[in-house]
Tab-separated table of C-alpha atoms in Angstrom:
chain	number	residue	atom	x	y	z
A	1	UNK	CA	52.509	88.409	161.170
A	2	UNK	CA	49.127	86.994	162.098
A	3	UNK	CA	48.322	83.555	161.180
A	4	UNK	CA	44.681	83.003	159.819
A	5	UNK	CA	43.531	78.792	158.364
A	6	UNK	CA	43.764	79.081	155.318
A	7	UNK	CA	41.087	78.850	152.933
A	8	UNK	CA	39.789	75.641	152.185
A	9	UNK	CA	37.373	77.212	148.954
A	10	UNK	CA	40.582	77.677	146.753
A	11	UNK	CA	40.046	76.273	143.711
A	12	UNK	CA	42.798	73.060	144.308
A	13	UNK	CA	45.909	71.853	142.292
A	14	UNK	CA	45.596	68.248	143.006
A	15	UNK	CA	49.058	66.223	142.454
A	16	UNK	CA	49.257	62.753	140.707
A	17	UNK	CA	51.088	60.016	141.659
A	18	UNK	CA	52.175	58.064	138.534
A	19	UNK	CA	50.050	55.007	140.446
A	20	UNK	CA	46.974	57.514	141.626
A	21	UNK	CA	46.157	60.248	140.271
A	22	UNK	CA	44.974	62.932	141.686
A	23	UNK	CA	43.287	65.981	140.376
A	24	UNK	CA	44.587	69.053	139.528
A	25	UNK	CA	43.755	72.730	140.645
A	26	UNK	CA	44.626	76.175	140.226
A	27	UNK	CA	45.353	78.106	143.765
A	28	UNK	CA	47.105	81.095	143.166
A	29	UNK	CA	47.599	83.060	139.902
A	30	UNK	CA	47.113	83.045	136.124
A	31	UNK	CA	45.267	86.950	136.486
A	32	UNK	CA	45.754	90.547	136.793
A	33	UNK	CA	45.062	91.546	140.632
A	34	UNK	CA	47.377	92.581	142.612
A	35	UNK	CA	47.071	93.111	146.527
A	36	UNK	CA	43.284	92.398	148.193
A	37	UNK	CA	42.631	90.086	145.104
A	38	UNK	CA	41.287	86.383	145.584
A	39	UNK	CA	44.940	84.509	144.515
A	40	UNK	CA	43.473	82.648	141.275
A	41	UNK	CA	43.079	86.416	140.564
A	42	UNK	CA	46.063	87.362	141.117
A	43	UNK	CA	49.003	88.002	139.212
A	44	UNK	CA	52.575	86.670	140.136
A	45	UNK	CA	55.756	86.906	138.421
A	46	UNK	CA	58.227	83.766	138.875
A	47	UNK	CA	57.175	82.411	142.160
A	48	UNK	CA	59.812	79.980	143.172
A	49	UNK	CA	58.495	78.488	146.489
A	50	UNK	CA	55.612	77.937	148.766
A	51	UNK	CA	54.620	76.497	151.746
A	52	UNK	CA	51.676	76.150	154.070
A	53	UNK	CA	52.291	77.062	158.340
A	54	UNK	CA	49.911	75.083	160.584
A	55	UNK	CA	46.764	77.230	160.481
A	56	UNK	CA	46.738	76.723	156.556
A	57	UNK	CA	48.177	80.426	155.451
A	58	UNK	CA	49.924	79.867	152.438
A	59	UNK	CA	52.979	82.210	151.263
A	60	UNK	CA	54.656	82.341	147.964
A	61	UNK	CA	58.226	84.146	147.225
A	62	UNK	CA	59.280	85.517	143.848
A	63	UNK	CA	62.536	86.263	141.536
A	64	UNK	CA	61.588	89.561	141.766
A	65	UNK	CA	62.042	90.012	145.799
A	66	UNK	CA	57.977	89.966	146.787
A	67	UNK	CA	56.811	87.399	149.127
A	68	UNK	CA	53.290	86.686	149.539
A	69	UNK	CA	51.126	85.649	152.252
A	70	UNK	CA	47.777	84.267	150.688
A	71	UNK	CA	44.868	84.369	154.016
A	72	UNK	CA	42.047	82.719	154.523
A	73	UNK	CA	39.649	84.230	152.870
A	74	UNK	CA	41.477	83.293	150.154
A	75	UNK	CA	42.619	86.647	149.583
A	76	UNK	CA	46.745	87.789	148.627
A	77	UNK	CA	48.855	90.394	150.377
A	78	UNK	CA	52.761	91.674	150.046
A	79	UNK	CA	53.745	91.117	152.660
A	80	UNK	CA	58.294	91.499	152.112
A	81	UNK	CA	60.321	93.097	148.733
A	82	UNK	CA	57.270	95.467	148.096
A	83	UNK	CA	60.415	98.110	147.769
A	84	UNK	CA	62.598	96.018	145.215
A	85	UNK	CA	66.070	94.089	145.002
A	86	UNK	CA	67.855	95.180	147.537
A	87	UNK	CA	68.825	94.178	151.376
A	88	UNK	CA	67.412	96.375	153.301
A	89	UNK	CA	64.464	96.446	156.909
A	90	UNK	CA	65.943	94.486	159.725
A	91	UNK	CA	64.728	95.052	162.773
A	92	UNK	CA	61.302	96.431	161.168
A	93	UNK	CA	58.691	95.592	159.584
A	94	UNK	CA	58.774	92.542	156.810
A	95	UNK	CA	56.606	94.687	155.044
A	96	UNK	CA	59.891	97.170	154.045
A	97	UNK	CA	61.913	95.077	153.718
A	98	UNK	CA	64.310	94.710	150.630
A	99	UNK	CA	65.239	91.142	149.250
A	100	UNK	CA	67.305	89.585	146.169
A	101	UNK	CA	66.229	87.032	144.650
A	102	UNK	CA	64.865	84.697	147.427
A	103	UNK	CA	65.023	81.218	146.109
A	104	UNK	CA	63.316	79.459	148.842
A	105	UNK	CA	60.811	79.831	151.849
A	106	UNK	CA	60.081	77.577	154.950
A	107	UNK	CA	57.705	77.735	158.282
A	108	UNK	CA	59.136	76.506	161.461
A	109	UNK	CA	57.195	75.094	163.206
A	110	UNK	CA	56.752	78.070	165.839
A	111	UNK	CA	55.040	79.833	163.153
A	112	UNK	CA	58.252	81.657	162.099
A	113	UNK	CA	58.796	82.049	158.223
A	114	UNK	CA	61.967	81.364	156.912
A	115	UNK	CA	63.441	83.049	152.835
A	116	UNK	CA	66.474	81.682	151.438
A	117	UNK	CA	67.559	85.232	150.148
A	118	UNK	CA	69.606	83.977	147.640
A	119	UNK	CA	71.760	86.804	146.341
A	120	UNK	CA	72.154	88.585	150.117
A	121	UNK	CA	73.861	85.189	150.378
A	122	UNK	CA	71.419	84.360	153.925
A	123	UNK	CA	68.131	83.439	155.518
A	124	UNK	CA	65.826	85.918	157.091
A	125	UNK	CA	62.838	85.143	159.065
A	126	UNK	CA	59.804	86.796	159.839
A	127	UNK	CA	58.123	86.588	162.930
A	128	UNK	CA	54.977	85.453	162.869
A	129	UNK	CA	53.741	87.612	166.057
A	130	UNK	CA	55.584	90.945	165.129
A	131	UNK	CA	55.999	90.772	161.461
A	132	UNK	CA	59.857	91.555	162.337
A	133	UNK	CA	62.285	90.682	160.023
A	134	UNK	CA	65.444	89.713	160.684
A	135	UNK	CA	68.822	87.874	159.013
A	136	UNK	CA	69.728	84.707	161.538
A	137	UNK	CA	72.232	83.418	159.632
A	138	UNK	CA	74.572	85.344	157.143
A	139	UNK	CA	75.638	88.422	156.585
A	140	UNK	CA	74.606	90.035	153.693
A	141	UNK	CA	78.654	89.434	152.287
A	142	UNK	CA	79.526	86.703	149.361
A	143	UNK	CA	81.963	84.402	150.836
A	144	UNK	CA	82.615	81.231	153.071
A	145	UNK	CA	83.683	81.474	155.817
A	146	UNK	CA	82.350	81.501	160.374
A	147	UNK	CA	81.681	77.704	160.538
A	148	UNK	CA	82.159	76.435	163.393
A	149	UNK	CA	80.469	79.953	164.718
A	150	UNK	CA	77.619	81.825	165.172
A	151	UNK	CA	75.309	81.944	161.933
A	152	UNK	CA	74.943	85.530	161.491
A	153	UNK	CA	77.910	86.432	161.179
A	154	UNK	CA	79.235	83.685	159.485
A	155	UNK	CA	79.317	83.310	155.436
A	156	UNK	CA	77.638	82.141	151.849
A	157	UNK	CA	77.800	82.287	148.519
A	158	UNK	CA	74.235	82.145	147.157
A	159	UNK	CA	71.158	80.366	149.872
A	160	UNK	CA	69.830	78.878	147.366
A	161	UNK	CA	67.913	76.111	149.724
A	162	UNK	CA	66.802	75.776	153.293
A	163	UNK	CA	65.325	72.895	155.355
A	164	UNK	CA	64.580	71.959	158.671
A	165	UNK	CA	64.539	68.789	159.765
A	166	UNK	CA	60.910	67.364	161.804
A	167	UNK	CA	61.756	68.150	165.431
A	168	UNK	CA	63.139	71.821	163.477
A	169	UNK	CA	66.420	72.061	165.201
A	170	UNK	CA	68.620	71.942	162.068
A	171	UNK	CA	68.531	74.491	159.707
A	172	UNK	CA	70.360	73.070	156.359
A	173	UNK	CA	71.716	75.541	154.238
A	174	UNK	CA	71.663	75.191	149.890
A	175	UNK	CA	75.409	77.290	149.835
A	176	UNK	CA	75.376	76.096	146.468
A	177	UNK	CA	78.812	79.032	145.112
A	178	UNK	CA	80.669	77.044	148.007
A	179	UNK	CA	78.891	73.672	146.770
A	180	UNK	CA	78.452	73.393	150.219
A	181	UNK	CA	75.231	72.421	152.306
A	182	UNK	CA	75.954	73.710	155.419
A	183	UNK	CA	73.934	73.255	158.975
A	184	UNK	CA	72.568	75.998	162.163
A	185	UNK	CA	71.485	74.271	165.144
A	186	UNK	CA	68.283	76.446	165.752
A	187	UNK	CA	69.402	76.638	169.947
A	188	UNK	CA	72.761	77.899	169.326
A	189	UNK	CA	72.218	79.375	166.138
A	190	UNK	CA	76.142	77.992	165.233
A	191	UNK	CA	76.624	76.873	161.672
A	192	UNK	CA	78.923	73.657	160.621
A	193	UNK	CA	79.070	72.296	157.051
A	194	UNK	CA	77.490	68.760	156.723
A	195	UNK	CA	78.252	68.459	152.887
A	196	UNK	CA	80.737	69.356	150.417
A	197	UNK	CA	84.367	70.551	150.615
A	198	UNK	CA	84.613	73.476	147.496
A	199	UNK	CA	85.452	71.593	145.258
A	200	UNK	CA	83.374	70.423	142.393
A	201	UNK	CA	82.679	66.904	141.650
A	202	UNK	CA	80.867	63.779	141.748
A	203	UNK	CA	81.322	62.332	145.593
A	204	UNK	CA	81.964	58.345	146.042
A	205	UNK	CA	79.841	56.641	146.478
A	206	UNK	CA	80.227	55.582	150.464
A	207	UNK	CA	82.961	58.428	150.766
A	208	UNK	CA	82.393	60.943	153.825
A	209	UNK	CA	80.043	63.703	152.726
A	210	UNK	CA	82.230	67.124	154.291
A	211	UNK	CA	85.376	65.582	152.148
A	212	UNK	CA	84.106	65.228	149.000
A	213	UNK	CA	83.253	67.135	146.169
A	214	UNK	CA	79.716	68.154	145.093
A	215	UNK	CA	78.919	69.391	141.255
A	216	UNK	CA	76.459	71.838	141.708
A	217	UNK	CA	73.871	71.872	145.039
A	218	UNK	CA	71.229	73.441	144.217
A	219	UNK	CA	68.921	71.797	146.670
A	220	UNK	CA	68.573	70.417	149.935
A	221	UNK	CA	65.971	68.429	152.493
A	222	UNK	CA	65.362	66.630	155.297
A	223	UNK	CA	63.312	63.086	155.920
A	224	UNK	CA	61.518	61.337	159.026
A	225	UNK	CA	64.800	60.027	159.268
A	226	UNK	CA	67.347	62.363	159.055
A	227	UNK	CA	68.764	61.343	155.730
A	228	UNK	CA	70.061	64.521	154.091
A	229	UNK	CA	69.207	64.613	150.319
A	230	UNK	CA	71.343	67.186	147.786
A	231	UNK	CA	70.185	67.524	144.630
A	232	UNK	CA	72.412	68.323	141.609
A	233	UNK	CA	71.376	70.895	139.175
A	234	UNK	CA	74.379	71.087	136.497
A	235	UNK	CA	74.830	67.150	137.794
A	236	UNK	CA	71.303	66.462	137.030
A	237	UNK	CA	71.579	63.765	140.027
A	238	UNK	CA	70.326	63.354	143.385
A	239	UNK	CA	72.714	61.865	146.308
A	240	UNK	CA	71.985	61.182	149.975
A	241	UNK	CA	74.584	61.820	153.663
A	242	UNK	CA	72.847	59.527	155.585
A	243	UNK	CA	72.533	59.963	159.897
A	244	UNK	CA	76.621	58.094	159.465
A	245	UNK	CA	77.657	61.115	156.846
A	246	UNK	CA	78.515	59.417	154.670
A	247	UNK	CA	76.595	59.755	151.323
A	248	UNK	CA	75.791	58.543	147.156
A	249	UNK	CA	74.627	58.982	144.045
A	250	UNK	CA	70.668	57.509	144.315
A	251	UNK	CA	69.517	59.152	141.349
A	252	UNK	CA	70.492	60.357	137.633
A	253	UNK	CA	72.882	59.272	135.642
A	254	UNK	CA	75.103	63.035	135.469
A	255	UNK	CA	73.790	62.957	132.112
A	256	UNK	CA	71.881	65.104	131.288
A	257	UNK	CA	68.264	64.200	129.386
A	258	UNK	CA	64.410	62.342	130.295
A	259	UNK	CA	64.044	59.187	130.559
A	260	UNK	CA	63.601	55.952	132.988
A	261	UNK	CA	60.505	56.814	134.138
A	262	UNK	CA	59.105	53.965	136.111
A	263	UNK	CA	62.476	52.319	136.647
A	264	UNK	CA	66.211	52.122	138.236
A	265	UNK	CA	65.658	55.810	139.266
A	266	UNK	CA	70.638	55.623	139.198
A	267	UNK	CA	69.818	54.182	135.186
A	268	UNK	CA	67.199	57.906	134.642
A	269	UNK	CA	68.411	60.915	133.306
A	270	UNK	CA	67.499	63.881	134.655
A	271	UNK	CA	67.697	67.952	133.603
A	272	UNK	CA	68.618	71.123	135.779
A	273	UNK	CA	66.802	69.870	138.254
A	274	UNK	CA	65.305	72.745	140.446
A	275	UNK	CA	64.165	71.728	144.245
A	276	UNK	CA	63.332	68.731	146.169
A	277	UNK	CA	61.029	67.980	148.972
A	278	UNK	CA	60.081	64.825	150.670
A	279	UNK	CA	56.811	63.579	151.070
A	280	UNK	CA	54.836	61.156	154.553
A	281	UNK	CA	56.273	58.550	153.707
A	282	UNK	CA	59.872	59.593	152.838
A	283	UNK	CA	60.006	59.287	148.506
A	284	UNK	CA	61.700	62.815	147.436
A	285	UNK	CA	59.560	64.921	144.245
A	286	UNK	CA	61.970	66.637	142.289
A	287	UNK	CA	61.414	69.429	140.480
A	288	UNK	CA	63.235	68.253	137.027
A	289	UNK	CA	62.524	72.006	136.232
A	290	UNK	CA	64.766	72.125	132.340
A	291	UNK	CA	62.398	69.263	131.524
A	292	UNK	CA	59.262	70.447	132.543
A	293	UNK	CA	57.876	67.898	134.716
A	294	UNK	CA	57.751	66.854	138.599
A	295	UNK	CA	59.038	63.434	139.641
A	296	UNK	CA	59.124	61.416	142.358
A	297	UNK	CA	62.529	58.782	143.841
A	298	UNK	CA	61.554	55.898	145.974
A	299	UNK	CA	64.061	54.944	148.433
A	300	UNK	CA	62.018	51.765	149.356
A	301	UNK	CA	62.197	50.222	145.276
A	302	UNK	CA	64.828	52.764	143.977
A	303	UNK	CA	62.089	53.105	141.264
A	304	UNK	CA	61.440	57.201	140.113
A	305	UNK	CA	58.157	58.014	138.470
A	306	UNK	CA	56.674	61.281	137.255
A	307	UNK	CA	54.638	63.009	139.404
A	308	UNK	CA	53.065	65.410	137.068
A	309	UNK	CA	53.810	67.031	133.735
A	310	UNK	CA	53.759	66.210	130.445
A	311	UNK	CA	58.269	67.518	129.789
A	312	UNK	CA	57.072	69.419	127.353
A	313	UNK	CA	56.443	73.143	128.433
A	314	UNK	CA	53.279	74.278	128.062
A	315	UNK	CA	50.443	76.071	129.391
A	316	UNK	CA	47.456	73.520	129.460
A	317	UNK	CA	45.784	72.214	132.415
A	318	UNK	CA	43.867	68.825	132.847
A	319	UNK	CA	42.552	67.576	136.499
A	320	UNK	CA	44.820	64.588	135.272
A	321	UNK	CA	48.169	65.954	136.536
A	322	UNK	CA	50.262	63.887	133.813
A	323	UNK	CA	48.370	65.462	131.411
A	324	UNK	CA	48.655	69.361	132.969
A	325	UNK	CA	52.136	70.645	131.286
A	326	UNK	CA	54.591	72.887	133.456
A	327	UNK	CA	56.900	75.528	133.137
A	328	UNK	CA	60.495	75.040	134.546
A	329	UNK	CA	58.604	74.693	137.794
A	330	UNK	CA	61.170	75.667	140.480
A	331	UNK	CA	59.083	74.396	143.779
A	332	UNK	CA	57.117	71.954	145.352
A	333	UNK	CA	56.282	71.360	148.435
A	334	UNK	CA	53.783	68.359	150.663
A	335	UNK	CA	52.008	69.882	153.275
A	336	UNK	CA	51.368	68.028	156.982
A	337	UNK	CA	48.048	67.286	156.213
A	338	UNK	CA	50.116	65.510	152.505
A	339	UNK	CA	48.853	67.807	149.823
A	340	UNK	CA	51.529	68.354	147.965
A	341	UNK	CA	52.514	72.379	146.133
A	342	UNK	CA	53.694	72.639	142.598
A	343	UNK	CA	54.542	76.539	142.424
A	344	UNK	CA	54.040	76.145	137.940
A	345	UNK	CA	57.691	79.105	137.756
A	346	UNK	CA	57.129	80.376	134.594
A	347	UNK	CA	53.678	79.743	133.932
A	348	UNK	CA	53.215	82.379	137.535
A	349	UNK	CA	51.147	79.627	138.906
A	350	UNK	CA	50.927	77.698	142.008
A	351	UNK	CA	49.107	74.212	141.705
A	352	UNK	CA	47.824	71.950	144.445
A	353	UNK	CA	46.860	68.210	144.397
A	354	UNK	CA	44.999	67.241	147.387
A	355	UNK	CA	45.267	63.677	148.927
């Protein structure tokens, strides 16, 4: 799988912050084209995540099992999942592999593409040089086992989200069905639990993360200081695990709703948040999916603000992100240059906000 510099002429969805709104534009989806068409003329099917490599190639994963790549000419192509939903293809070219409901993907520092193959309960890797796909965590069998041993022999129960620390040394895996966040050492391949004890509940502030319950951990990310953020879907809250391994809630009341923009994040209400990602200042962008908005938690002030969306489901695009309508966004990503990508899942499009 060759890396090619990303097309700069693609229509760009520029995401806004509440304070400094940028220009919003479309970058993929919205058409009826297939492989070989321009990304902006392509038909996407419930995209759940997007990421961009160091050369600028964009990768997208879809609910139905496809992984797509947008190359330097702006042309879109399926690179995995052409065979439909399933679990096959390890050791061979990714184009012939099957995946089952992949929810997330990220690009490793060396360009390898890592995929949360959710309903196969594993993490798979597409080698950037050879295009070969392999499982690097999980056996494909649902369960809970393997802490302290090799990740490839461990069992997970729904790998919904993955994240790498800034050095690329630790891969964090959101093991939703087991209500745990687990970490794989990328050098040794060993796996361990870093948050969650498997029980359902609200963790007490200041408690040891590994001894604490979690409500419904849907997504995970890590900031530049090594703090691990956990987004709780039905818990309607954002938690953080500090470097000492202590957990606390930093946003959300735990009650479903939509309120609090511009104020104390702990007094804000969310509704089924699905994904999160740190920006370059270590603020945490949140896909508040059922409210049809993207919001930002600011650790320095403990406030939450709206970044994109009107809180009304719709299709309207506007240069102002706060006037653009979204439909259950499931993915948000911040590139190293500060560009923000929004995966507007049920509008079947990817939006982009330049820095």
